[in-house]
């Protein structure tokens, strides 16, 4: 058996699918495809968790490290570039769903992405400030801007820095809002450094108190749009024509706009993919979650991050949301697995990573909607869940597949059923 690779697709001469391979065969596939070096392959094979020193440096009171499955989604054609996308997730079916939809989209031309700026906003919050102090500050805004600009000189050298300064007024508060281009870093520490230095200068210019200085996780300066057009023939099921599937997806998308309860679940499916890539790349997924919450409420009513409509004989999906991440800095540089993920994707910038992450969100969304309007979500989901159910029931080694197969046959996905199947198996 040997692997076949042409730079765009992969497989092996036996016709084995990636999900049918062992983990060692998958590692070999990535090695042969030029996605991994021998050293990186060894890192994967060692199944090492992080070192004690690294764990101690990243967090407090550590007594170990916590592992989750690390896999990759396939067939992501994003802005003309083919990606394998590493994902860290404990939920069965998320990687399968991402790959499944990505292939349908690839066969229809791939994802197009439209990142905007990558600006992080920061707030210097002032209270009890007199009108005279406020006037002084407003007149000195160019001076404050210059000071902030020079507070992190390396950022300027990298082509980033402060891009805006605004005063915002609340009842008893005044806020100096800085917009900062953090280039490839997520930027929280950088922005906080700039804000704290600047607030010291500001405090010398006012009668009043600087209440705090902190970045905003609103993600307002990091909104990305991802689009995909899907041919109807890529959507059909055994029992439903592609056009009908597409029409039903559009209706369900409209329902998500009308129903907050549905919109939340619609968005959870998108976050399944987004969070899994953020974890795999060592990014701060809590920052992303916070940005997503804020954006969902932007119009005043909680809204879905994506919408689907029909145009020119195709199903067209558009995802629009902030994606708050970095491709350098924070834990990314310290975590070997995060570095490995960026290497597998051949990521060169935070904008590029944003595009891939957005595409994964839209792919997971399409898979969920297609399943919901056709077979229902449980058919595929529980089929994949059966293995973890088998393990929870006590199955080991070859028992796992046997118990899982029987669970899928009976379609009774309960721990009790799994235990009974295992007992029967061991009695034979
Ligand atoms: P860092 O503090 O690590 O700063 C980014 C680093 O990346 C800098 O050292 C910078 O070097 C370096 N760098 C290398 N190449 C580039 C490049 N091309 N573009 C930009 N920087 C580059 O991380 P962040 O400022 O990104 O902060 C992220 C961390 O902050 C995360 O761990 C997050 O969890 C945490 N955090 C989050 C908060 C929140 O979200 N509310 C609050 C506080 C912390 P140089 O300095 O030489 O330019």
Coordinates of C-alpha atoms and ligand atoms in Angstrom, one line a residue, residues 152 154-155 158 182-190 192 214-215 217 284 286-287 324 328-331 333, ligand 1:
X152 CA 4.9 49.9 21.9
X154 CA 8.1 47.2 18.0
X155 CA 4.4 47.2 16.9
X158 CA 5.8 45.6 12.3
X182 CA -1.9 44.5 16.3
X183 CA -0.7 42.9 13.0
X184 CA -0.5 39.1 13.5
X185 CA -1.0 39.0 17.3
X186 CA -4.4 38.7 19.0
X187 CA -3.1 41.7 20.8
X188 CA -4.6 41.7 24.3
X189 CA -1.4 42.1 26.1
X190 CA 0.0 44.6 23.6
X192 CA -3.2 46.6 27.6
X214 CA -8.4 47.5 29.3
X215 CA -8.9 46.2 25.8
X217 CA -13.2 42.0 23.4
X284 CA -7.9 32.4 23.5
X286 CA -13.0 32.8 25.5
X287 CA -12.1 36.1 23.7
X324 CA -10.6 37.4 17.3
X328 CA 1.7 34.7 16.9
X329 CA 2.0 35.6 20.6
X330 CA 0.3 34.5 23.8
X331 CA 0.3 30.8 24.3
X333 CA 4.4 30.5 20.6
Ligands
LIG1 P1 1.8 38.8 23.4 O1 1.9 39.5 24.7 O2 2.6 37.5 23.3 O3 2.3 39.8 22.3 C1 2.5 39.4 21.0 C2 4.0 39.1 20.7 O4 4.1 38.6 19.4 C3 4.9 40.2 20.9 O5 6.0 39.8 21.7 C4 5.4 40.5 19.5 O6 6.7 40.9 19.5 C5 5.3 39.2 18.9 N1 5.2 39.2 17.4 C6 6.0 38.5 16.6 N2 5.6 38.6 15.3 C7 4.5 39.5 15.3 C8 3.7 40.0 14.3 N3 3.9 39.7 13.0 N4 2.7 40.8 14.6 C9 2.5 41.1 15.9 N5 3.2 40.6 17.0 C10 4.3 39.8 16.6 O7 0.3 38.4 23.0 P2 -0.9 39.3 22.7 O8 -0.6 40.8 22.9 O9 -1.4 38.9 21.4 O10 -1.9 38.9 23.8 C11 -2.6 37.6 23.7 C12 -2.7 37.0 25.1 O11 -3.3 37.8 26.0 C13 -3.5 35.7 25.1 O12 -2.7 34.7 25.7 C14 -4.7 36.1 25.8 O13 -5.3 34.9 26.5 C15 -4.2 37.1 26.8 N6 -5.1 38.1 27.4 C16 -6.4 38.2 27.0 C17 -7.2 39.2 27.5 C18 -8.6 39.4 26.9 O14 -8.9 38.8 25.9 N7 -9.5 40.2 27.6 C19 -6.8 40.0 28.6 C20 -5.4 39.8 29.0 C21 -4.6 38.8 28.4 P3 7.2 42.4 19.6 O15 6.8 42.8 21.0 O16 8.6 42.4 19.4 O17 6.5 43.2 18.6

